[in-house]
Amino acid sequence: MKPSFEQDSDLIRRAQSGEKAAYGLLVQSYMQPAYYSALALVGSHDDALDLSQQAFIRTWKAISRFEAGKKFFTWYYRILRNLCLNRLRDRSRHARTFSDFDNVIDIADEASDPSALLEREQLRSEVRSALGKLRPEEREIIVMKEFDDYSYMEISELLECPIGTVMSRLYYARKHLKELLEDLL
Amino acid sequence: MIRMDDDRFRMLMMKALDGELAGSEHSEFENFLSEEKRMNEWNKYRKLKEATMSLKMKTPSGEIWDSYWGGVYNCFERGFA
């Protein structure tokens, strides 16, 4: 169940007074969206686990500066996102390519109409590969919308940009994806 | 003028794809779709969205959630906090 703002505020107050167990409950509330958000950006299980945990350590270190009235996950996400983008930059500097996205995306449901199955499977398989070819920021916004079903307002908070920019970024990310899949659409 | 129409159509198309059209935007978007070129583009984006939505991030083994907080906590204890 999604934690409420009031529950978070209470846990943060307790964490700010040094109660690690309260912070632990906060971590447990958000570890899954944290891990999956990192996975969408970096495309590797080990990196997603490492970076999402590192981000929780950083937010703990800075918890005294957390402003009441803000959303914890929005604050946490900014730190996580920077860590992920830095890791990707390090990877590109060391010539490690991002090639394993096929291994971190799964099929969410099965087609019910057998006649459409083959065509649909081919398209899904190609979409999965194409997602790995997008820029991380493009993949991030597509995953937020299509996998996590965030509203424009929620995406705008997480990415700290106006809703108009969210729509524009979504359009260009989808356009790039469409271009990669033009023959199948 | 054409450029403005294109920008407006794209914005409405994103909203339509994501169920965020409001009020008179529905009929405005329908009007755009009377052009075959725009209807074709809309159909491609719809197909793309449907395929993308049928995917999800792979679920890791259940144990990672059991040990997740422990991993963070151990870093505190080792003095990284």
mmCIF file of C-alpha atoms in Angstrom:
data_model
loop_
_atom_site.group_PDB
_atom_site.id
_atom_site.type_symbol
_atom_site.label_atom_id
_atom_site.label_comp_id
_atom_site.label_asym_id
_atom_site.label_seq_id
_atom_site.Cartn_x
_atom_site.Cartn_y
_atom_site.Cartn_z
ATOM 1 C CA MET A 1 0.000 0.000 0.000
ATOM 2 C CA LYS A 2 1.231 3.492 -0.876
ATOM 3 C CA PRO A 3 2.394 5.317 2.274
ATOM 4 C CA SER A 4 0.436 8.417 3.163
ATOM 5 C CA PHE A 5 1.966 11.864 3.386
ATOM 6 C CA GLU A 6 1.115 11.969 7.127
ATOM 7 C CA GLN A 7 2.807 8.617 7.785
ATOM 8 C CA ASP A 8 5.908 9.798 5.931
ATOM 9 C CA SER A 9 5.977 13.075 7.839
ATOM 10 C CA ASP A 10 5.837 11.231 11.140
ATOM 11 C CA LEU A 11 8.645 8.841 10.116
ATOM 12 C CA ILE A 12 10.779 11.738 8.872
ATOM 13 C CA ARG A 13 10.333 13.653 12.122
ATOM 14 C CA ARG A 14 11.440 10.570 14.054
ATOM 15 C CA ALA A 15 14.355 9.976 11.687
ATOM 16 C CA GLN A 16 15.412 13.606 12.108
ATOM 17 C CA SER A 17 15.707 12.975 15.820
ATOM 18 C CA GLY A 18 18.061 10.066 15.068
ATOM 19 C CA GLU A 19 15.670 7.107 15.112
ATOM 20 C CA LYS A 20 17.163 4.746 12.541
ATOM 21 C CA ALA A 21 14.272 2.275 12.852
ATOM 22 C CA ALA A 22 11.845 4.978 11.680
ATOM 23 C CA TYR A 23 14.107 5.675 8.713
ATOM 24 C CA GLY A 24 14.146 1.930 8.053
ATOM 25 C CA LEU A 25 10.361 1.958 7.696
ATOM 26 C CA LEU A 26 10.657 4.822 5.237
ATOM 27 C CA VAL A 27 13.243 2.892 3.226
ATOM 28 C CA GLN A 28 11.016 -0.173 3.191
ATOM 29 C CA SER A 29 8.097 1.916 1.922
ATOM 30 C CA TYR A 30 10.061 3.243 -1.028
ATOM 31 C CA MET A 31 12.700 0.624 -1.813
ATOM 32 C CA GLN A 32 10.735 -0.916 -4.674
ATOM 33 C CA PRO A 33 9.910 2.275 -6.626
ATOM 34 C CA ALA A 34 13.470 3.407 -5.884
ATOM 35 C CA TYR A 35 15.008 0.219 -7.284
ATOM 36 C CA TYR A 36 12.765 0.147 -10.382
ATOM 37 C CA SER A 37 13.392 3.838 -11.105
ATOM 38 C CA ALA A 38 17.138 3.240 -11.000
ATOM 39 C CA LEU A 39 16.778 0.106 -13.120
ATOM 40 C CA ALA A 40 14.937 2.081 -15.812
ATOM 41 C CA LEU A 41 17.834 4.512 -15.986
ATOM 42 C CA VAL A 42 20.879 2.263 -15.667
ATOM 43 C CA GLY A 43 19.552 -1.052 -16.980
ATOM 44 C CA SER A 44 21.490 -3.261 -14.600
ATOM 45 C CA HIS A 45 20.200 -5.048 -11.514
ATOM 46 C CA ASP A 46 23.446 -4.674 -9.551
ATOM 47 C CA ASP A 47 23.773 -0.968 -10.319
ATOM 48 C CA ALA A 48 20.096 -0.317 -9.560
ATOM 49 C CA LEU A 49 20.413 -2.021 -6.189
ATOM 50 C CA ASP A 50 23.676 -0.272 -5.337
ATOM 51 C CA LEU A 51 22.582 3.202 -6.457
ATOM 52 C CA SER A 52 19.134 3.092 -4.878
ATOM 53 C CA GLN A 53 20.735 2.058 -1.560
ATOM 54 C CA GLN A 54 23.407 4.739 -1.890
ATOM 55 C CA ALA A 55 20.695 7.336 -2.441
ATOM 56 C CA PHE A 56 18.974 6.221 0.789
ATOM 57 C CA ILE A 57 22.280 6.649 2.613
ATOM 58 C CA ARG A 58 22.648 10.167 1.200
ATOM 59 C CA THR A 59 19.105 11.136 2.169
ATOM 60 C CA TRP A 60 19.778 9.827 5.683
ATOM 61 C CA LYS A 61 22.895 11.984 5.897
ATOM 62 C CA ALA A 62 20.888 15.022 4.816
ATOM 63 C CA ILE A 63 17.659 14.207 6.665
ATOM 64 C CA SER A 64 18.044 17.131 9.070
ATOM 65 C CA ARG A 65 17.789 19.471 6.071
ATOM 66 C CA PHE A 66 14.592 17.883 4.742
ATOM 67 C CA GLU A 67 11.871 20.547 4.635
ATOM 68 C CA ALA A 68 8.534 19.724 6.228
ATOM 69 C CA GLY A 69 5.677 19.810 3.731
ATOM 70 C CA LYS A 70 7.725 18.332 0.877
ATOM 71 C CA LYS A 71 7.310 14.812 -0.478
ATOM 72 C CA PHE A 72 10.036 12.423 0.612
ATOM 73 C CA PHE A 73 10.169 10.424 -2.623
ATOM 74 C CA THR A 74 10.433 13.576 -4.774
ATOM 75 C CA TRP A 75 13.428 14.683 -2.721
ATOM 76 C CA TYR A 76 14.944 11.203 -2.749
ATOM 77 C CA TYR A 77 14.396 10.848 -6.521
ATOM 78 C CA ARG A 78 16.507 13.904 -7.337
ATOM 79 C CA ILE A 79 19.449 12.377 -5.500
ATOM 80 C CA LEU A 80 18.898 8.953 -7.047
ATOM 81 C CA ARG A 81 18.602 10.402 -10.539
ATOM 82 C CA ASN A 82 21.894 12.283 -10.228
ATOM 83 C CA LEU A 83 23.653 9.165 -8.995
ATOM 84 C CA CYS A 84 22.265 7.149 -11.904
ATOM 85 C CA LEU A 85 23.194 9.725 -14.536
ATOM 86 C CA ASN A 86 26.698 10.008 -13.058
ATOM 87 C CA ARG A 87 27.082 6.222 -13.183
ATOM 88 C CA LEU A 88 26.043 6.238 -16.839
ATOM 89 C CA ARG A 89 28.579 8.994 -17.574
ATOM 90 C CA ASP A 90 31.292 6.970 -15.843
ATOM 91 C CA ARG A 91 30.319 3.956 -17.880
ATOM 92 C CA SER A 92 30.544 5.830 -21.155
ATOM 93 C CA ARG A 93 33.951 7.225 -20.135
ATOM 94 C CA HIS A 94 35.120 3.680 -19.568
ATOM 95 C CA ALA A 95 33.627 2.544 -22.883
ATOM 96 C CA ARG A 96 31.124 0.223 -21.238
ATOM 97 C CA THR A 97 28.056 0.243 -23.431
ATOM 98 C CA PHE A 98 24.497 -0.027 -22.274
ATOM 99 C CA SER A 99 23.387 -3.212 -23.936
ATOM 100 C CA ASP A 100 21.529 -5.304 -21.419
ATOM 101 C CA PHE A 101 18.118 -3.686 -21.361
ATOM 102 C CA ASP A 102 16.541 -6.823 -22.838
ATOM 103 C CA ASN A 103 17.400 -8.554 -19.580
ATOM 104 C CA VAL A 104 15.608 -6.147 -17.288
ATOM 105 C CA ILE A 105 12.266 -5.736 -19.087
ATOM 106 C CA ASP A 106 9.566 -8.362 -18.950
ATOM 107 C CA ILE A 107 6.177 -8.974 -20.551
ATOM 108 C CA ALA A 108 3.445 -7.679 -18.243
ATOM 109 C CA ASP A 109 0.512 -9.552 -19.746
ATOM 110 C CA GLU A 110 -0.171 -12.210 -22.369
ATOM 111 C CA ALA A 111 -2.166 -11.537 -25.517
ATOM 112 C CA SER A 112 -5.598 -13.180 -25.290
ATOM 113 C CA ASP A 113 -6.210 -13.379 -29.047
ATOM 114 C CA PRO A 114 -3.969 -16.149 -30.489
ATOM 115 C CA SER A 115 -4.186 -14.741 -34.023
ATOM 116 C CA ALA A 116 -2.666 -11.470 -32.847
ATOM 117 C CA LEU A 117 -0.081 -13.170 -30.680
ATOM 118 C CA LEU A 118 2.763 -13.463 -33.157
ATOM 119 C CA GLU A 119 2.592 -9.894 -34.432
ATOM 120 C CA ARG A 120 2.203 -8.539 -30.918
ATOM 121 C CA GLU A 121 5.084 -10.602 -29.575
ATOM 122 C CA GLN A 122 7.355 -9.352 -32.336
ATOM 123 C CA LEU A 123 6.411 -5.757 -31.653
ATOM 124 C CA ARG A 124 6.879 -6.131 -27.892
ATOM 125 C CA SER A 125 10.232 -7.742 -28.382
ATOM 126 C CA GLU A 126 11.335 -4.911 -30.672
ATOM 127 C CA VAL A 127 9.984 -2.266 -28.286
ATOM 128 C CA ARG A 128 12.000 -3.838 -25.484
ATOM 129 C CA SER A 129 15.194 -3.623 -27.522
ATOM 130 C CA ALA A 130 14.401 -0.123 -28.750
ATOM 131 C CA LEU A 131 13.940 1.141 -25.182
ATOM 132 C CA GLY A 132 17.565 0.262 -24.575
ATOM 133 C CA LYS A 133 18.610 2.453 -27.492
ATOM 134 C CA LEU A 134 16.915 5.578 -26.144
ATOM 135 C CA ARG A 135 18.804 8.211 -24.175
ATOM 136 C CA PRO A 136 18.410 7.532 -20.423
ATOM 137 C CA GLU A 137 16.245 10.632 -19.954
ATOM 138 C CA GLU A 138 13.950 9.479 -22.771
ATOM 139 C CA ARG A 139 13.664 5.980 -21.329
ATOM 140 C CA GLU A 140 13.060 7.433 -17.874
ATOM 141 C CA ILE A 141 10.014 9.453 -18.907
ATOM 142 C CA ILE A 142 8.518 6.619 -20.944
ATOM 143 C CA VAL A 143 8.899 4.208 -18.033
ATOM 144 C CA MET A 144 7.348 6.748 -15.646
ATOM 145 C CA LYS A 145 4.312 7.093 -17.894
ATOM 146 C CA GLU A 146 3.820 3.631 -19.392
ATOM 147 C CA PHE A 147 5.167 1.305 -16.710
ATOM 148 C CA ASP A 148 4.520 3.279 -13.524
ATOM 149 C CA ASP A 149 1.436 5.169 -14.769
ATOM 150 C CA TYR A 150 2.488 8.444 -13.146
ATOM 151 C CA SER A 151 0.283 11.435 -14.007
ATOM 152 C CA TYR A 152 1.756 14.468 -15.756
ATOM 153 C CA MET A 153 1.624 16.283 -12.415
ATOM 154 C CA GLU A 154 3.603 13.547 -10.639
ATOM 155 C CA ILE A 155 6.203 13.435 -13.423
ATOM 156 C CA SER A 156 6.484 17.207 -13.307
ATOM 157 C CA GLU A 157 7.227 17.044 -9.564
ATOM 158 C CA LEU A 158 9.769 14.252 -9.902
ATOM 159 C CA LEU A 159 11.607 15.862 -12.813
ATOM 160 C CA GLU A 160 11.168 19.406 -11.494
ATOM 161 C CA CYS A 161 9.782 20.791 -14.730
ATOM 162 C CA PRO A 162 6.471 22.308 -15.886
ATOM 163 C CA ILE A 163 3.703 20.047 -17.223
ATOM 164 C CA GLY A 164 4.174 21.513 -20.711
ATOM 165 C CA THR A 165 7.774 20.325 -20.617
ATOM 166 C CA VAL A 166 6.631 16.868 -19.491
ATOM 167 C CA MET A 167 4.368 16.621 -22.558
ATOM 168 C CA SER A 168 7.088 17.880 -24.833
ATOM 169 C CA ARG A 169 9.678 15.451 -23.438
ATOM 170 C CA LEU A 170 7.191 12.602 -23.713
ATOM 171 C CA TYR A 171 6.488 13.501 -27.310
ATOM 172 C CA TYR A 172 10.162 13.522 -28.316
ATOM 173 C CA ALA A 173 10.886 10.301 -26.414
ATOM 174 C CA ARG A 174 7.936 8.563 -28.069
ATOM 175 C CA LYS A 175 8.875 10.003 -31.458
ATOM 176 C CA HIS A 176 12.381 8.584 -31.113
ATOM 177 C CA LEU A 177 10.935 5.214 -30.101
ATOM 178 C CA LYS A 178 8.516 5.311 -33.049
ATOM 179 C CA GLU A 179 11.380 6.070 -35.447
ATOM 180 C CA LEU A 180 13.292 3.065 -34.156
ATOM 181 C CA LEU A 181 10.223 0.883 -34.776
ATOM 182 C CA GLU A 182 8.861 2.536 -37.934
ATOM 183 C CA ASP A 183 8.752 -0.690 -39.962
ATOM 184 C CA LEU A 184 6.570 -2.442 -37.401
ATOM 185 C CA LEU A 185 3.987 0.289 -36.802
ATOM 186 C CA MET B 1 0.290 28.631 -38.888
ATOM 187 C CA ILE B 2 1.007 25.062 -39.952
ATOM 188 C CA ARG B 3 3.795 24.884 -37.376
ATOM 189 C CA MET B 4 1.431 26.099 -34.643
ATOM 190 C CA ASP B 5 -1.159 23.516 -35.675
ATOM 191 C CA ASP B 6 1.467 20.780 -35.603
ATOM 192 C CA ASP B 7 2.602 21.758 -32.103
ATOM 193 C CA ARG B 8 -0.990 21.899 -30.878
ATOM 194 C CA PHE B 9 -1.801 18.535 -32.449
ATOM 195 C CA ARG B 10 1.231 16.916 -30.809
ATOM 196 C CA MET B 11 0.320 18.275 -27.425
ATOM 197 C CA LEU B 12 -3.278 17.096 -27.753
ATOM 198 C CA MET B 13 -2.118 13.723 -29.032
ATOM 199 C CA MET B 14 0.065 13.208 -25.947
ATOM 200 C CA LYS B 15 -2.864 14.148 -23.708
ATOM 201 C CA ALA B 16 -5.207 11.837 -25.644
ATOM 202 C CA LEU B 17 -2.766 8.943 -25.368
ATOM 203 C CA ASP B 18 -2.458 9.474 -21.640
ATOM 204 C CA GLY B 19 -6.128 10.120 -20.884
ATOM 205 C CA GLU B 20 -5.452 13.745 -19.946
ATOM 206 C CA LEU B 21 -7.664 15.543 -22.503
ATOM 207 C CA ALA B 22 -10.077 17.973 -20.879
ATOM 208 C CA GLY B 23 -13.365 19.563 -21.996
ATOM 209 C CA SER B 24 -13.287 21.045 -25.471
ATOM 210 C CA GLU B 25 -9.881 19.476 -26.187
ATOM 211 C CA HIS B 26 -11.707 16.255 -27.125
ATOM 212 C CA SER B 27 -13.540 17.825 -30.067
ATOM 213 C CA GLU B 28 -10.477 19.863 -31.050
ATOM 214 C CA PHE B 29 -8.465 16.652 -31.224
ATOM 215 C CA GLU B 30 -11.227 14.873 -33.185
ATOM 216 C CA ASN B 31 -11.134 17.705 -35.728
ATOM 217 C CA PHE B 32 -7.413 17.220 -36.230
ATOM 218 C CA LEU B 33 -8.019 13.523 -36.882
ATOM 219 C CA SER B 34 -10.179 14.279 -39.910
ATOM 220 C CA GLU B 35 -6.873 14.679 -41.765
ATOM 221 C CA GLU B 36 -5.648 11.294 -42.923
ATOM 222 C CA LYS B 37 -2.007 12.092 -42.231
ATOM 223 C CA ARG B 38 -2.740 12.966 -38.620
ATOM 224 C CA MET B 39 -4.987 9.932 -38.183
ATOM 225 C CA ASN B 40 -2.155 7.681 -39.397
ATOM 226 C CA GLU B 41 0.256 9.285 -36.982
ATOM 227 C CA TRP B 42 -2.227 8.897 -34.128
ATOM 228 C CA ASN B 43 -2.714 5.199 -34.936
ATOM 229 C CA LYS B 44 1.032 4.592 -34.850
ATOM 230 C CA TYR B 45 1.403 6.261 -31.446
ATOM 231 C CA ARG B 46 -1.572 4.309 -30.098
ATOM 232 C CA LYS B 47 -0.052 1.029 -31.236
ATOM 233 C CA LEU B 48 3.290 2.013 -29.748
ATOM 234 C CA LYS B 49 1.724 2.917 -26.405
ATOM 235 C CA GLU B 50 -0.217 -0.339 -26.262
ATOM 236 C CA ALA B 51 2.955 -2.354 -26.884
ATOM 237 C CA THR B 52 4.988 -0.342 -24.372
ATOM 238 C CA MET B 53 2.330 -0.650 -21.690
ATOM 239 C CA SER B 54 2.397 -4.421 -22.019
ATOM 240 C CA LEU B 55 5.973 -4.443 -20.723
ATOM 241 C CA LYS B 56 7.256 -4.009 -17.175
ATOM 242 C CA MET B 57 10.565 -3.980 -15.353
ATOM 243 C CA LYS B 58 11.724 -7.494 -14.492
ATOM 244 C CA THR B 59 11.005 -8.491 -10.901
ATOM 245 C CA PRO B 60 14.177 -9.382 -8.998
ATOM 246 C CA SER B 61 14.312 -12.351 -6.643
ATOM 247 C CA GLY B 62 12.234 -11.795 -3.500
ATOM 248 C CA GLU B 63 15.224 -11.987 -1.168
ATOM 249 C CA ILE B 64 16.544 -8.613 -2.239
ATOM 250 C CA TRP B 65 13.654 -6.892 -0.468
ATOM 251 C CA ASP B 66 14.315 -8.902 2.725
ATOM 252 C CA SER B 67 17.925 -7.769 2.836
ATOM 253 C CA TYR B 68 17.506 -4.303 1.309
ATOM 254 C CA TRP B 69 17.204 -2.243 4.486
ATOM 255 C CA GLY B 70 19.939 -4.388 6.078
ATOM 256 C CA GLY B 71 22.257 -3.339 3.253
ATOM 257 C CA VAL B 72 21.567 0.341 3.904
ATOM 258 C CA TYR B 73 21.800 -0.110 7.686
ATOM 259 C CA ASN B 74 25.143 -1.904 7.460
ATOM 260 C CA CYS B 75 26.563 1.119 5.674
ATOM 261 C CA PHE B 76 25.418 3.310 8.588
ATOM 262 C CA GLU B 77 27.070 0.926 11.036
ATOM 263 C CA ARG B 78 30.299 0.872 9.054
ATOM 264 C CA GLY B 79 30.368 4.617 9.463
ATOM 265 C CA PHE B 80 29.402 5.732 5.985
ATOM 266 C CA ALA B 81 26.418 7.642 7.360
#
